[in-house]
JSON list of C-alpha atoms in Angstrom, two decimals:
[
{"chain": "A", "resi": 1, "resn": "MET", "atom": "CA", "xyz": [-10.94, 17.67, -7.12]},
{"chain": "A", "resi": 2, "resn": "LYS", "atom": "CA", "xyz": [-8.50, 19.14, -4.85]},
{"chain": "A", "resi": 3, "resn": "PRO", "atom": "CA", "xyz": [-5.24, 18.47, -4.47]},
{"chain": "A", "resi": 4, "resn": "LYS", "atom": "CA", "xyz": [-3.59, 17.71, -0.75]},
{"chain": "A", "resi": 5, "resn": "LYS", "atom": "CA", "xyz": [-1.60, 20.29, 0.22]},
{"chain": "A", "resi": 6, "resn": "TYR", "atom": "CA", "xyz": [1.72, 19.88, 1.81]},
{"chain": "A", "resi": 7, "resn": "TYR", "atom": "CA", "xyz": [3.43, 22.21, 4.24]},
{"chain": "A", "resi": 8, "resn": "PRO", "atom": "CA", "xyz": [7.59, 22.79, 4.77]},
{"chain": "A", "resi": 9, "resn": "LEU", "atom": "CA", "xyz": [7.90, 21.55, 8.77]},
{"chain": "A", "resi": 10, "resn": "LEU", "atom": "CA", "xyz": [8.92, 23.83, 11.14]},
{"chain": "A", "resi": 11, "resn": "ILE", "atom": "CA", "xyz": [9.90, 22.30, 13.95]},
{"chain": "A", "resi": 12, "resn": "SER", "atom": "CA", "xyz": [11.19, 23.46, 17.79]},
{"chain": "A", "resi": 13, "resn": "THR", "atom": "CA", "xyz": [12.99, 22.00, 20.38]},
{"chain": "A", "resi": 14, "resn": "ALA", "atom": "CA", "xyz": [9.90, 22.08, 22.91]},
{"chain": "A", "resi": 15, "resn": "ILE", "atom": "CA", "xyz": [8.64, 20.19, 20.58]},
{"chain": "A", "resi": 16, "resn": "ILE", "atom": "CA", "xyz": [10.99, 17.85, 19.74]},
{"chain": "A", "resi": 17, "resn": "SER", "atom": "CA", "xyz": [11.72, 16.77, 23.33]},
{"chain": "A", "resi": 18, "resn": "THR", "atom": "CA", "xyz": [7.90, 16.24, 23.69]},
{"chain": "A", "resi": 19, "resn": "LEU", "atom": "CA", "xyz": [8.23, 13.75, 20.98]},
{"chain": "A", "resi": 20, "resn": "ILE", "atom": "CA", "xyz": [10.47, 11.63, 22.75]},
{"chain": "A", "resi": 21, "resn": "THR", "atom": "CA", "xyz": [8.15, 11.13, 25.55]},
{"chain": "A", "resi": 22, "resn": "THR", "atom": "CA", "xyz": [5.05, 10.65, 23.59]},
{"chain": "A", "resi": 23, "resn": "ILE", "atom": "CA", "xyz": [5.53, 7.56, 21.16]},
{"chain": "A", "resi": 24, "resn": "SER", "atom": "CA", "xyz": [2.49, 5.67, 21.94]},
{"chain": "A", "resi": 25, "resn": "PRO", "atom": "CA", "xyz": [3.28, 1.70, 22.36]},
{"chain": "A", "resi": 26, "resn": "ASN", "atom": "CA", "xyz": [-0.41, 0.84, 21.32]},
{"chain": "A", "resi": 27, "resn": "LEU", "atom": "CA", "xyz": [0.00, 2.14, 17.66]},
{"chain": "A", "resi": 28, "resn": "ASP", "atom": "CA", "xyz": [-0.27, -0.69, 14.80]},
{"chain": "A", "resi": 29, "resn": "GLN", "atom": "CA", "xyz": [3.18, -0.99, 13.80]},
{"chain": "A", "resi": 30, "resn": "ASN", "atom": "CA", "xyz": [2.76, -0.91, 10.27]},
{"chain": "A", "resi": 31, "resn": "ASN", "atom": "CA", "xyz": [1.53, 2.96, 10.56]},
{"chain": "A", "resi": 32, "resn": "LEU", "atom": "CA", "xyz": [3.31, 4.48, 13.47]},
{"chain": "A", "resi": 33, "resn": "GLU", "atom": "CA", "xyz": [2.32, 7.82, 14.83]},
{"chain": "A", "resi": 34, "resn": "VAL", "atom": "CA", "xyz": [3.72, 10.42, 17.10]},
{"chain": "A", "resi": 35, "resn": "GLN", "atom": "CA", "xyz": [1.80, 13.65, 18.49]},
{"chain": "A", "resi": 36, "resn": "ALA", "atom": "CA", "xyz": [3.95, 16.16, 20.17]},
{"chain": "A", "resi": 37, "resn": "GLN", "atom": "CA", "xyz": [2.57, 19.28, 21.41]},
{"chain": "A", "resi": 38, "resn": "THR", "atom": "CA", "xyz": [4.74, 22.50, 22.06]},
{"chain": "A", "resi": 39, "resn": "SER", "atom": "CA", "xyz": [4.67, 24.65, 25.19]},
{"chain": "A", "resi": 40, "resn": "ASN", "atom": "CA", "xyz": [1.32, 26.40, 23.68]},
{"chain": "A", "resi": 41, "resn": "ARG", "atom": "CA", "xyz": [-0.54, 23.11, 23.22]},
{"chain": "A", "resi": 42, "resn": "GLN", "atom": "CA", "xyz": [0.28, 22.93, 19.32]},
{"chain": "A", "resi": 43, "resn": "ALA", "atom": "CA", "xyz": [0.15, 19.46, 17.93]},
{"chain": "A", "resi": 44, "resn": "LEU", "atom": "CA", "xyz": [2.72, 18.24, 15.37]},
{"chain": "A", "resi": 45, "resn": "THR", "atom": "CA", "xyz": [2.18, 14.57, 13.80]},
{"chain": "A", "resi": 46, "resn": "VAL", "atom": "CA", "xyz": [4.53, 12.68, 12.26]},
{"chain": "A", "resi": 47, "resn": "ARG", "atom": "CA", "xyz": [3.66, 9.14, 10.78]},
{"chain": "A", "resi": 48, "resn": "SER", "atom": "CA", "xyz": [5.93, 6.75, 9.48]},
{"chain": "A", "resi": 49, "resn": "ASP", "atom": "CA", "xyz": [6.83, 2.47, 8.81]},
{"chain": "A", "resi": 50, "resn": "VAL", "atom": "CA", "xyz": [9.49, 2.88, 11.98]},
{"chain": "A", "resi": 51, "resn": "GLN", "atom": "CA", "xyz": [10.55, 5.50, 14.49]},
{"chain": "A", "resi": 52, "resn": "GLU", "atom": "CA", "xyz": [13.43, 5.88, 16.70]},
{"chain": "A", "resi": 53, "resn": "ALA", "atom": "CA", "xyz": [14.46, 8.19, 19.40]},
{"chain": "A", "resi": 54, "resn": "ASN", "atom": "CA", "xyz": [17.56, 8.15, 20.63]},
{"chain": "A", "resi": 55, "resn": "SER", "atom": "CA", "xyz": [17.52, 10.73, 24.21]},
{"chain": "A", "resi": 56, "resn": "GLU", "atom": "CA", "xyz": [21.30, 10.37, 24.36]},
{"chain": "A", "resi": 57, "resn": "THR", "atom": "CA", "xyz": [21.88, 11.93, 21.07]},
{"chain": "A", "resi": 58, "resn": "GLY", "atom": "CA", "xyz": [19.08, 13.95, 20.94]},
{"chain": "A", "resi": 59, "resn": "VAL", "atom": "CA", "xyz": [18.44, 11.97, 17.40]},
{"chain": "A", "resi": 60, "resn": "ILE", "atom": "CA", "xyz": [15.08, 11.10, 16.19]},
{"chain": "A", "resi": 61, "resn": "THR", "atom": "CA", "xyz": [14.65, 8.94, 13.50]},
{"chain": "A", "resi": 62, "resn": "ALA", "atom": "CA", "xyz": [11.46, 8.67, 10.93]},
{"chain": "A", "resi": 63, "resn": "ARG", "atom": "CA", "xyz": [11.27, 5.72, 8.05]},
{"chain": "A", "resi": 64, "resn": "GLY", "atom": "CA", "xyz": [9.27, 4.84, 5.47]},
{"chain": "A", "resi": 65, "resn": "ASN", "atom": "CA", "xyz": [6.69, 6.65, 4.03]},
{"chain": "A", "resi": 66, "resn": "VAL", "atom": "CA", "xyz": [7.45, 9.76, 6.58]},
{"chain": "A", "resi": 67, "resn": "TYR", "atom": "CA", "xyz": [4.38, 12.13, 6.77]},
{"chain": "A", "resi": 68, "resn": "ILE", "atom": "CA", "xyz": [4.59, 15.26, 8.94]},
{"chain": "A", "resi": 69, "resn": "ASP", "atom": "CA", "xyz": [1.41, 17.89, 9.82]},
{"chain": "A", "resi": 70, "resn": "TYR", "atom": "CA", "xyz": [1.62, 20.84, 11.82]},
{"chain": "A", "resi": 71, "resn": "PRO", "atom": "CA", "xyz": [-1.92, 22.02, 11.55]},
{"chain": "A", "resi": 72, "resn": "SER", "atom": "CA", "xyz": [-1.52, 25.26, 13.76]},
{"chain": "A", "resi": 73, "resn": "ARG", "atom": "CA", "xyz": [0.87, 26.12, 11.38]},
{"chain": "A", "resi": 74, "resn": "ASN", "atom": "CA", "xyz": [-0.71, 24.87, 8.10]},
{"chain": "A", "resi": 75, "resn": "ILE", "atom": "CA", "xyz": [2.63, 22.72, 7.54]},
{"chain": "A", "resi": 76, "resn": "GLN", "atom": "CA", "xyz": [3.07, 19.59, 5.91]},
{"chain": "A", "resi": 77, "resn": "ALA", "atom": "CA", "xyz": [5.92, 17.52, 4.46]},
{"chain": "A", "resi": 78, "resn": "THR", "atom": "CA", "xyz": [6.31, 14.43, 3.29]},
{"chain": "A", "resi": 79, "resn": "ALA", "atom": "CA", "xyz": [9.77, 12.32, 2.50]},
{"chain": "A", "resi": 80, "resn": "ALA", "atom": "CA", "xyz": [11.10, 8.49, 2.93]},
{"chain": "A", "resi": 81, "resn": "GLN", "atom": "CA", "xyz": [13.50, 9.33, 6.01]},
{"chain": "A", "resi": 82, "resn": "ALA", "atom": "CA", "xyz": [13.56, 12.27, 8.38]},
{"chain": "A", "resi": 83, "resn": "GLN", "atom": "CA", "xyz": [16.03, 12.84, 11.03]},
{"chain": "A", "resi": 84, "resn": "PHE", "atom": "CA", "xyz": [15.91, 15.67, 13.56]},
{"chain": "A", "resi": 85, "resn": "PHE", "atom": "CA", "xyz": [19.24, 16.50, 15.38]},
{"chain": "A", "resi": 86, "resn": "SER", "atom": "CA", "xyz": [18.53, 18.60, 18.76]},
{"chain": "A", "resi": 87, "resn": "GLN", "atom": "CA", "xyz": [21.75, 19.80, 19.54]},
{"chain": "A", "resi": 88, "resn": "GLU", "atom": "CA", "xyz": [22.69, 21.45, 16.17]},
{"chain": "A", "resi": 89, "resn": "ARG", "atom": "CA", "xyz": [18.98, 22.27, 15.85]},
{"chain": "A", "resi": 90, "resn": "ARG", "atom": "CA", "xyz": [18.70, 20.51, 12.29]},
{"chain": "A", "resi": 91, "resn": "LEU", "atom": "CA", "xyz": [16.26, 18.92, 10.57]},
{"chain": "A", "resi": 92, "resn": "VAL", "atom": "CA", "xyz": [16.83, 16.36, 7.43]},
{"chain": "A", "resi": 93, "resn": "LEU", "atom": "CA", "xyz": [14.47, 14.94, 5.15]},
{"chain": "A", "resi": 94, "resn": "ASN", "atom": "CA", "xyz": [15.27, 12.36, 2.94]},
{"chain": "A", "resi": 95, "resn": "GLY", "atom": "CA", "xyz": [14.43, 10.49, -0.12]},
{"chain": "A", "resi": 96, "resn": "ASN", "atom": "CA", "xyz": [11.52, 12.07, -2.52]},
{"chain": "A", "resi": 97, "resn": "VAL", "atom": "CA", "xyz": [10.82, 15.20, -0.50]},
{"chain": "A", "resi": 98, "resn": "GLN", "atom": "CA", "xyz": [8.08, 17.36, -0.90]},
{"chain": "A", "resi": 99, "resn": "VAL", "atom": "CA", "xyz": [7.53, 20.39, 1.46]},
{"chain": "A", "resi": 100, "resn": "ILE", "atom": "CA", "xyz": [4.36, 22.86, 0.70]},
{"chain": "A", "resi": 101, "resn": "GLN", "atom": "CA", "xyz": [3.46, 25.85, 2.77]},
{"chain": "A", "resi": 102, "resn": "ASP", "atom": "CA", "xyz": [0.29, 28.18, 1.70]},
{"chain": "A", "resi": 103, "resn": "GLY", "atom": "CA", "xyz": [0.42, 26.41, -2.18]},
{"chain": "A", "resi": 104, "resn": "ASN", "atom": "CA", "xyz": [4.06, 27.37, -2.41]},
{"chain": "A", "resi": 105, "resn": "SER", "atom": "CA", "xyz": [6.35, 23.61, -2.99]},
{"chain": "A", "resi": 106, "resn": "MET", "atom": "CA", "xyz": [9.50, 22.30, -3.17]},
{"chain": "A", "resi": 107, "resn": "ARG", "atom": "CA", "xyz": [10.56, 19.02, -3.80]},
{"chain": "A", "resi": 108, "resn": "ALA", "atom": "CA", "xyz": [14.18, 17.76, -4.31]},
{"chain": "A", "resi": 109, "resn": "GLU", "atom": "CA", "xyz": [16.08, 14.12, -3.14]},
{"chain": "A", "resi": 110, "resn": "THR", "atom": "CA", "xyz": [17.38, 15.87, 0.36]},
{"chain": "A", "resi": 111, "resn": "MET", "atom": "CA", "xyz": [16.30, 18.78, 2.35]},
{"chain": "A", "resi": 112, "resn": "THR", "atom": "CA", "xyz": [18.20, 20.45, 5.42]},
{"chain": "A", "resi": 113, "resn": "TYR", "atom": "CA", "xyz": [16.30, 22.71, 7.45]},
{"chain": "A", "resi": 114, "resn": "LEU", "atom": "CA", "xyz": [18.16, 24.89, 9.61]},
{"chain": "A", "resi": 115, "resn": "ILE", "atom": "CA", "xyz": [15.30, 25.90, 12.08]},
{"chain": "A", "resi": 116, "resn": "ASP", "atom": "CA", "xyz": [17.41, 28.74, 13.56]},
{"chain": "A", "resi": 117, "resn": "GLU", "atom": "CA", "xyz": [17.53, 30.47, 10.50]},
{"chain": "A", "resi": 118, "resn": "GLY", "atom": "CA", "xyz": [14.17, 29.33, 9.08]},
{"chain": "A", "resi": 119, "resn": "ARG", "atom": "CA", "xyz": [15.58, 28.25, 5.84]},
{"chain": "A", "resi": 120, "resn": "PHE", "atom": "CA", "xyz": [15.63, 25.26, 3.76]},
{"chain": "A", "resi": 121, "resn": "ILE", "atom": "CA", "xyz": [18.75, 23.84, 1.66]},
{"chain": "A", "resi": 122, "resn": "ALA", "atom": "CA", "xyz": [17.38, 21.79, -1.00]},
{"chain": "A", "resi": 123, "resn": "THR", "atom": "CA", "xyz": [19.73, 19.56, -3.18]},
{"chain": "A", "resi": 124, "resn": "PRO", "atom": "CA", "xyz": [18.58, 16.90, -5.77]},
{"chain": "A", "resi": 125, "resn": "GLN", "atom": "CA", "xyz": [19.76, 13.66, -7.03]},
{"chain": "A", "resi": 126, "resn": "ASN", "atom": "CA", "xyz": [22.49, 13.60, -9.10]},
{"chain": "A", "resi": 127, "resn": "GLN", "atom": "CA", "xyz": [21.68, 14.49, -12.80]},
{"chain": "A", "resi": 128, "resn": "ARG", "atom": "CA", "xyz": [18.70, 16.26, -11.39]},
{"chain": "A", "resi": 129, "resn": "GLN", "atom": "CA", "xyz": [17.14, 19.83, -10.11]},
{"chain": "A", "resi": 130, "resn": "VAL", "atom": "CA", "xyz": [15.34, 20.99, -7.47]},
{"chain": "A", "resi": 131, "resn": "GLU", "atom": "CA", "xyz": [11.97, 22.06, -8.46]},
{"chain": "A", "resi": 132, "resn": "SER", "atom": "CA", "xyz": [9.83, 24.86, -6.39]},
{"chain": "A", "resi": 133, "resn": "VAL", "atom": "CA", "xyz": [6.37, 25.98, -7.56]},
{"chain": "A", "resi": 134, "resn": "TYR", "atom": "CA", "xyz": [5.36, 29.62, -6.06]},
{"chain": "A", "resi": 135, "resn": "LEU", "atom": "CA", "xyz": [1.91, 31.22, -6.29]},
{"chain": "A", "resi": 136, "resn": "ILE", "atom": "CA", "xyz": [2.15, 34.77, -6.93]},
{"chain": "A", "resi": 137, "resn": "GLU", "atom": "CA", "xyz": [-0.94, 36.70, -6.21]},
{"chain": "A", "resi": 138, "resn": "GLU", "atom": "CA", "xyz": [-2.48, 38.41, -9.82]},
{"chain": "A", "resi": 139, "resn": "ASN", "atom": "CA", "xyz": [-3.29, 42.18, -9.33]},
{"chain": "A", "resi": 140, "resn": "ASN", "atom": "CA", "xyz": [-6.66, 43.29, -10.33]},
{"chain": "A", "resi": 141, "resn": "LEU", "atom": "CA", "xyz": [-6.27, 45.90, -13.11]}
]
């Protein structure tokens, strides 16, 4: 059985702006799903138990069984909660976070993605560690 792949989330202000305006009222309240598209029409899907978007603060929050899929970039992420701070261009994932891209993975209690810098900062629970797994290509000798 092939394991499911999860990829780190890369998100832009264009995606978030669209995300705020595309929340569908016809979704099952137990499995909320939001789809957003960038200016060149690439879909980003966020599924969670509850979602909130505050247009005044620019903060979007997804809570409970958060799953993020961005297939055009082969990106997936899971967490208990995700918050995007659009003014700071910062994404914070909390609670048993896993991100995977191209087979490389990272697990932590909290991960902050600094969008403009293109980097994650991962922190573990107390008395624990962050775990990363990287796939390294073998050269044929």
